[in-house]
PDB file of C-alpha atoms in Angstrom:
ATOM      1  CA  MET Q   1     102.410  45.104 163.493  1.00 36.00           C
ATOM      2  CA  THR Q   2     100.589  47.927 161.866  1.00 35.00           C
ATOM      3  CA  ILE Q   3     102.355  49.823 158.833  1.00 43.00           C
ATOM      4  CA  HIS Q   4     101.346  53.393 158.275  1.00 38.00           C
ATOM      5  CA  SER Q   5     102.039  55.223 155.083  1.00 38.00           C
ATOM      6  CA  ILE Q   6     102.198  58.783 155.760  1.00 44.00           C
ATOM      7  CA  THR Q   7     102.649  61.557 153.258  1.00 39.00           C
ATOM      8  CA  PRO Q   8     103.158  65.132 154.160  1.00 43.00           C
ATOM      9  CA  ALA Q   9     100.261  67.551 153.980  1.00 43.00           C
ATOM     10  CA  PRO Q  10     100.505  69.632 150.669  1.00 47.00           C
ATOM     11  CA  LYS Q  11     102.059  72.839 151.280  1.00 47.00           C
ATOM     12  CA  ALA Q  12      99.853  75.876 150.855  1.00 47.00           C
ATOM     13  CA  VAL Q  13     100.419  77.612 147.403  1.00 50.00           C
ATOM     14  CA  GLN Q  14     101.444  81.036 147.919  1.00 62.00           C
ATOM     15  CA  PRO Q  15      99.771  83.768 146.006  1.00 62.00           C
ATOM     16  CA  VAL Q  16     101.770  85.102 143.137  1.00 70.00           C
ATOM     17  CA  SER Q  17     101.953  88.796 142.146  1.00 75.00           C
ATOM     18  CA  VAL Q  18     101.338  89.200 138.489  1.00 77.00           C
ATOM     19  CA  ALA Q  19     101.930  92.437 136.194  1.00 77.00           C
ATOM     20  CA  VAL Q  20     100.272  92.396 132.838  1.00 78.00           C
ATOM     21  CA  VAL Q  21     101.365  94.953 130.232  1.00 78.00           C
ATOM     22  CA  ALA Q  22      99.134  95.369 127.199  1.00 75.00           C
ATOM     23  CA  ALA Q  23      97.034  97.688 125.244  1.00 74.00           C
ATOM     24  CA  GLY Q  24      93.318  97.339 125.012  1.00 70.00           C
ATOM     25  CA  PRO Q  25      90.598  95.013 126.179  1.00 63.00           C
ATOM     26  CA  GLN Q  26      90.932  92.539 123.516  1.00 61.00           C
ATOM     27  CA  ARG Q  27      94.564  91.760 124.190  1.00 61.00           C
ATOM     28  CA  LEU Q  28      93.938  91.543 127.858  1.00 63.00           C
ATOM     29  CA  ALA Q  29      91.104  89.410 127.620  1.00 59.00           C
ATOM     30  CA  SER Q  30      93.110  86.864 125.548  1.00 61.00           C
ATOM     31  CA  LEU Q  31      96.088  86.801 128.040  1.00 63.00           C
ATOM     32  CA  LEU Q  32      94.455  86.760 131.407  1.00 63.00           C
ATOM     33  CA  GLU Q  33      92.559  83.651 131.750  1.00 62.00           C
ATOM     34  CA  PRO Q  34      94.960  81.049 129.990  1.00 61.00           C
ATOM     35  CA  HIS Q  35      98.215  82.302 131.417  1.00 62.00           C
ATOM     36  CA  LEU Q  36      97.408  83.525 135.100  1.00 65.00           C
ATOM     37  CA  PRO Q  37      99.031  81.640 137.900  1.00 64.00           C
ATOM     38  CA  VAL Q  38      96.940  80.080 140.648  1.00 65.00           C
ATOM     39  CA  PRO Q  39      96.402  81.696 143.071  1.00 71.00           C
ATOM     40  CA  VAL Q  40      96.871  85.407 142.336  1.00 73.00           C
ATOM     41  CA  GLY Q  41      97.601  87.522 145.099  1.00 76.00           C
ATOM     42  CA  ARG Q  42      97.959  90.951 143.547  1.00 80.00           C
ATOM     43  CA  LEU Q  43      97.169  91.480 139.694  1.00 82.00           C
ATOM     44  CA  VAL Q  44      98.401  94.928 138.273  1.00 85.00           C
ATOM     45  CA  ILE Q  45      97.451  95.618 134.821  1.00 84.00           C
ATOM     46  CA  PHE Q  46      99.095  98.330 132.869  1.00 87.00           C
ATOM     47  CA  ASP Q  47      97.061  99.080 129.918  1.00 86.00           C
ATOM     48  CA  ALA Q  48      98.653 101.566 127.351  1.00 87.00           C
ATOM     49  CA  ALA Q  49      95.528 101.928 125.475  1.00 84.00           C
ATOM     50  CA  GLY Q  50      93.613 102.761 128.731  1.00 80.00           C
ATOM     51  CA  LEU Q  51      90.275 101.205 127.313  1.00 67.00           C
ATOM     52  CA  ALA Q  52      90.067  98.018 129.415  1.00 59.00           C
ATOM     53  CA  GLY Q  53      87.259  99.595 131.429  1.00 57.00           C
ATOM     54  CA  THR Q  54      86.333  97.810 134.599  1.00 55.00           C
ATOM     55  CA  MET Q  55      88.817  95.533 136.289  1.00 57.00           C
ATOM     56  CA  PRO Q  56      88.469  92.029 136.212  1.00 59.00           C
ATOM     57  CA  THR Q  57      87.242  90.237 139.458  1.00 59.00           C
ATOM     58  CA  MET Q  58      89.490  87.641 140.580  1.00 58.00           C
ATOM     59  CA  LEU Q  59      88.570  85.824 143.736  1.00 54.00           C
ATOM     60  CA  GLY Q  60      91.026  86.730 146.633  1.00 60.00           C
ATOM     61  CA  ALA Q  61      93.122  88.858 144.322  1.00 71.00           C
ATOM     62  CA  GLU Q  62      93.823  92.567 144.701  1.00 79.00           C
ATOM     63  CA  VAL Q  63      93.539  94.069 141.307  1.00 81.00           C
ATOM     64  CA  GLU Q  64      94.789  97.482 140.065  1.00 83.00           C
ATOM     65  CA  LEU Q  65      94.414  98.982 136.595  1.00 85.00           C
ATOM     66  CA  ILE Q  66      96.857 101.624 135.443  1.00 87.00           C
ATOM     67  CA  ALA Q  67      95.983 103.380 132.149  1.00 88.00           C
ATOM     68  CA  ALA Q  68      99.531 104.032 131.091  1.00 90.00           C
ATOM     69  CA  ALA Q  69     102.581 102.838 129.357  1.00 91.00           C
ATOM     70  CA  ILE Q  70     105.809 102.003 131.251  1.00 92.00           C
ATOM     71  CA  GLY Q  71     108.977 104.015 130.613  1.00 92.00           C
ATOM     72  CA  ASP Q  72     112.104 105.023 132.364  1.00 91.00           C
ATOM     73  CA  ALA Q  73     110.690 107.910 133.646  1.00 92.00           C
ATOM     74  CA  GLU Q  74     107.390 109.531 134.240  1.00 94.00           C
ATOM     75  CA  GLY Q  75     106.010 111.445 131.323  1.00 94.00           C
ATOM     76  CA  GLU Q  76     103.945 111.064 128.019  1.00 95.00           C
ATOM     77  CA  THR Q  77     104.488 109.025 124.967  1.00 93.00           C
ATOM     78  CA  GLU Q  78     102.487 108.627 121.649  1.00 94.00           C
ATOM     79  CA  LEU Q  79      99.997 105.481 121.174  1.00 91.00           C
ATOM     80  CA  ILE Q  80      99.276 104.479 117.724  1.00 91.00           C
ATOM     81  CA  ARG Q  81      95.907 102.998 116.804  1.00 91.00           C
ATOM     82  CA  HIS Q  82      96.134 100.834 113.663  1.00 90.00           C
ATOM     83  CA  SER Q  83      93.259  99.988 111.236  1.00 90.00           C
ATOM     84  CA  LEU Q  84      92.976  96.407 112.444  1.00 87.00           C
ATOM     85  CA  PRO Q  85      90.292  96.417 115.333  1.00 84.00           C
ATOM     86  CA  GLY Q  86      91.671  96.732 118.807  1.00 80.00           C
ATOM     87  CA  PHE Q  87      95.410  96.922 117.490  1.00 85.00           C
ATOM     88  CA  PHE Q  88      97.714  99.399 119.318  1.00 88.00           C
ATOM     89  CA  SER Q  89     101.165  99.964 119.565  1.00 89.00           C
ATOM     90  CA  LEU Q  90     103.941 102.536 120.739  1.00 90.00           C
ATOM     91  CA  HIS Q  91     106.028 102.063 117.618  1.00 90.00           C
ATOM     92  CA  ARG Q  92     105.497 102.242 113.836  1.00 93.00           C
ATOM     93  CA  ALA Q  93     104.611  99.284 112.071  1.00 90.00           C
ATOM     94  CA  ALA Q  94     107.528  97.865 109.856  1.00 91.00           C
ATOM     95  CA  GLU Q  95     107.488  97.079 106.265  1.00 93.00           C
ATOM     96  CA  THR Q  96     107.055  92.994 107.059  1.00 91.00           C
ATOM     97  CA  LEU Q  97     103.735  93.954 108.749  1.00 90.00           C
ATOM     98  CA  HIS Q  98     102.613  96.000 105.731  1.00 91.00           C
ATOM     99  CA  GLU Q  99     103.272  92.988 103.588  1.00 92.00           C
ATOM    100  CA  ILE Q 100     101.111  90.785 105.456  1.00 90.00           C
ATOM    101  CA  PHE Q 101      98.249  93.672 105.909  1.00 91.00           C
ATOM    102  CA  PRO Q 102      98.566  95.555 102.847  1.00 92.00           C
ATOM    103  CA  GLY Q 103      95.926  97.916 103.812  1.00 92.00           C
ATOM    104  CA  LEU Q 104      97.180  98.558 107.471  1.00 90.00           C
ATOM    105  CA  HIS Q 105      97.467 102.135 108.230  1.00 93.00           C
ATOM    106  CA  GLU Q 106      97.507 104.278 111.319  1.00 91.00           C
ATOM    107  CA  THR Q 107      94.010 105.702 112.206  1.00 93.00           C
ATOM    108  CA  ALA Q 108      94.911 107.685 115.058  1.00 93.00           C
ATOM    109  CA  ARG Q 109      97.851 108.970 117.303  1.00 94.00           C
ATOM    110  CA  ARG Q 110      97.243 110.120 120.749  1.00 93.00           C
ATOM    111  CA  SER Q 111      99.289 111.160 123.812  1.00 94.00           C
ATOM    112  CA  ILE Q 112      99.183 108.863 126.821  1.00 92.00           C
ATOM    113  CA  PRO Q 113     100.877 108.909 130.263  1.00 94.00           C
ATOM    114  CA  VAL Q 114     103.867 106.980 131.082  1.00 94.00           C
ATOM    115  CA  VAL Q 115     104.695 105.693 134.573  1.00 93.00           C
ATOM    116  CA  PRO Q 116     108.400 104.864 135.505  1.00 93.00           C
ATOM    117  CA  VAL Q 117     109.227 101.084 135.662  1.00 92.00           C
ATOM    118  CA  THR Q 118     110.023 101.629 139.290  1.00 89.00           C
ATOM    119  CA  ALA Q 119     106.190 102.113 139.939  1.00 86.00           C
ATOM    120  CA  MET Q 120     105.959  98.294 138.845  1.00 84.00           C
ATOM    121  CA  ALA Q 121     108.234  97.372 141.533  1.00 83.00           C
ATOM    122  CA  GLY Q 122     106.275  99.603 144.240  1.00 85.00           C
ATOM    123  CA  ARG Q 123     103.199  97.879 143.357  1.00 86.00           C
ATOM    124  CA  LEU Q 124     104.305  94.249 143.249  1.00 85.00           C
ATOM    125  CA  GLY Q 125     106.448  94.348 146.340  1.00 82.00           C
ATOM    126  CA  ALA Q 126     109.883  92.930 146.768  1.00 83.00           C
ATOM    127  CA  ALA Q 127     108.912  89.204 145.920  1.00 84.00           C
ATOM    128  CA  ALA Q 128     109.240  87.432 142.523  1.00 86.00           C
ATOM    129  CA  PHE Q 129     106.532  88.076 140.123  1.00 87.00           C
ATOM    130  CA  THR Q 130     104.938  86.616 136.921  1.00 87.00           C
ATOM    131  CA  LEU Q 131     104.990  89.086 133.930  1.00 89.00           C
ATOM    132  CA  ILE Q 132     102.535  88.779 130.974  1.00 86.00           C
ATOM    133  CA  LEU Q 133     103.570  91.139 128.141  1.00 87.00           C
ATOM    134  CA  ASP Q 134     101.451  91.728 125.068  1.00 85.00           C
ATOM    135  CA  LEU Q 135     102.458  95.234 123.643  1.00 87.00           C
ATOM    136  CA  PRO Q 136     103.518  94.851 120.050  1.00 86.00           C
ATOM    137  CA  GLY Q 137     107.114  95.948 119.366  1.00 89.00           C
ATOM    138  CA  GLU Q 138     107.577  97.042 122.888  1.00 91.00           C
ATOM    139  CA  GLU Q 139     108.904  93.621 124.302  1.00 91.00           C
ATOM    140  CA  LEU Q 140     112.703  94.452 124.127  1.00 93.00           C
ATOM    141  CA  ALA Q 141     112.151  98.000 125.358  1.00 93.00           C
ATOM    142  CA  LEU Q 142     110.191  96.858 128.316  1.00 93.00           C
ATOM    143  CA  LEU Q 143     112.499  93.988 129.339  1.00 94.00           C
ATOM    144  CA  SER Q 144     115.627  96.052 128.881  1.00 95.00           C
ATOM    145  CA  ARG Q 145     114.051  98.616 131.310  1.00 93.00           C
ATOM    146  CA  LEU Q 146     113.222  95.738 133.885  1.00 93.00           C
ATOM    147  CA  GLU Q 147     116.898  94.643 133.519  1.00 95.00           C
ATOM    148  CA  ARG Q 148     118.397  98.021 134.205  1.00 94.00           C
ATOM    149  CA  HIS Q 149     116.282  98.487 137.266  1.00 92.00           C
ATOM    150  CA  GLY Q 150     116.946  94.973 138.711  1.00 92.00           C
ATOM    151  CA  LEU Q 151     113.507  93.763 138.145  1.00 92.00           C
ATOM    152  CA  LEU Q 152     114.021  91.300 135.372  1.00 93.00           C
ATOM    153  CA  GLU Q 153     115.917  88.922 137.780  1.00 91.00           C
ATOM    154  CA  ARG Q 154     112.596  88.793 139.878  1.00 91.00           C
ATOM    155  CA  VAL Q 155     110.483  87.611 137.015  1.00 91.00           C
ATOM    156  CA  GLN Q 156     109.740  83.991 137.998  1.00 88.00           C
ATOM    157  CA  LYS Q 157     107.666  83.378 134.923  1.00 87.00           C
ATOM    158  CA  LEU Q 158     107.174  85.279 131.634  1.00 88.00           C
ATOM    159  CA  THR Q 159     104.495  85.059 129.130  1.00 86.00           C
ATOM    160  CA  LEU Q 160     104.810  87.118 125.916  1.00 86.00           C
ATOM    161  CA  ARG Q 161     103.464  87.488 122.432  1.00 83.00           C
ATOM    162  CA  CYS Q 162     106.087  88.465 119.858  1.00 84.00           C
ATOM    163  CA  GLY Q 163     106.180  88.551 116.276  1.00 85.00           C
ATOM    164  CA  ALA Q 164     108.135  85.874 114.171  1.00 86.00           C
ATOM    165  CA  GLU Q 165     109.426  88.680 112.090  1.00 89.00           C
ATOM    166  CA  ARG Q 166     110.433  92.218 112.846  1.00 89.00           C
ATOM    167  CA  PHE Q 167     106.672  93.896 112.565  1.00 90.00           C
ATOM    168  CA  PHE Q 168     107.576  97.119 114.269  1.00 90.00           C
ATOM    169  CA  GLU Q 169     110.610  99.680 114.304  1.00 89.00           C
ATOM    170  CA  GLU Q 170     112.953  99.031 117.133  1.00 86.00           C
ATOM    171  CA  ALA Q 171     111.401  95.444 117.734  1.00 89.00           C
ATOM    172  CA  MET Q 172     113.262  92.177 117.706  1.00 89.00           C
ATOM    173  CA  THR Q 173     112.152  88.894 116.153  1.00 90.00           C
ATOM    174  CA  ALA Q 174     110.819  86.006 118.237  1.00 88.00           C
ATOM    175  CA  ASP Q 175     114.002  84.068 117.663  1.00 90.00           C
ATOM    176  CA  GLU Q 176     116.250  87.013 118.665  1.00 92.00           C
ATOM    177  CA  LEU Q 177     114.147  88.010 121.690  1.00 91.00           C
ATOM    178  CA  GLN Q 178     114.343  84.142 122.817  1.00 90.00           C
ATOM    179  CA  GLU Q 179     117.946  84.373 122.597  1.00 92.00           C
ATOM    180  CA  TRP Q 180     118.274  87.547 124.419  1.00 93.00           C
ATOM    181  CA  LEU Q 181     116.276  86.043 127.319  1.00 92.00           C
ATOM    182  CA  ALA Q 182     118.176  82.651 127.183  1.00 91.00           C
ATOM    183  CA  GLU Q 183     121.491  84.744 127.798  1.00 93.00           C
ATOM    184  CA  ARG Q 184     119.793  86.031 130.856  1.00 93.00           C
ATOM    185  CA  GLY Q 185     118.749  82.738 132.346  1.00 91.00           C
ATOM    186  CA  PHE Q 186     115.187  82.236 131.036  1.00 88.00           C
ATOM    187  CA  ASN Q 187     114.326  78.826 129.550  1.00 84.00           C
ATOM    188  CA  LEU Q 188     111.689  78.334 126.860  1.00 79.00           C
ATOM    189  CA  THR Q 189     108.846  75.884 128.163  1.00 77.00           C
ATOM    190  CA  LEU Q 190     106.206  76.492 125.834  1.00 69.00           C
ATOM    191  CA  LEU Q 191     105.974  77.782 122.364  1.00 71.00           C
ATOM    192  CA  ILE Q 192     102.799  78.384 120.492  1.00 70.00           C
ATOM    193  CA  SER Q 193     103.317  79.486 116.936  1.00 68.00           C
ATOM    194  CA  THR Q 194     100.486  80.877 115.030  1.00 63.00           C
ATOM    195  CA  ARG Q 195     100.656  82.058 111.505  1.00 55.00           C
ATOM    196  CA  ASN Q 196      97.735  84.106 110.492  1.00 49.00           C
TER     197      ASN Q 196
END
């Protein structure tokens, strides 16, 4: 008698669509490599600062770079450049951020285009997607927009960078945001806390 041990062939991993929302090349670079799922089928980068330059090359992935912020409707908004290198936001810094960086100040404001949140859905298709979010102070605003338009329920994995304290006007603390997400069915799987 011969005994055969048969294991099923591994299933092919389906490419994942990924949306990245950030501002500027430094923030994009720090997010992409460590947090991208493998394999990526479509990578759509919304860069509010419009400074990312050339698009990253990813073997087998379709990559699109959109130099715009995401809003409820098409239009314009103001991007704030802060005195820390590569630091942009759509919201004014709160007093807690000024306490950490006493010399922090705005160095420039400029008008940038806004694309409607529905543009994200159009570019990613109907399937679930991964969302990587690193736009200081914009976390709750963007996640709320996604929820209103039925897109938050399609997020299969969310990676975001958020302040432990309320560092921007209209922002939430990391704990408040984690609670907001938990109420919507998201489970925390990894927390990296840095205190700089």
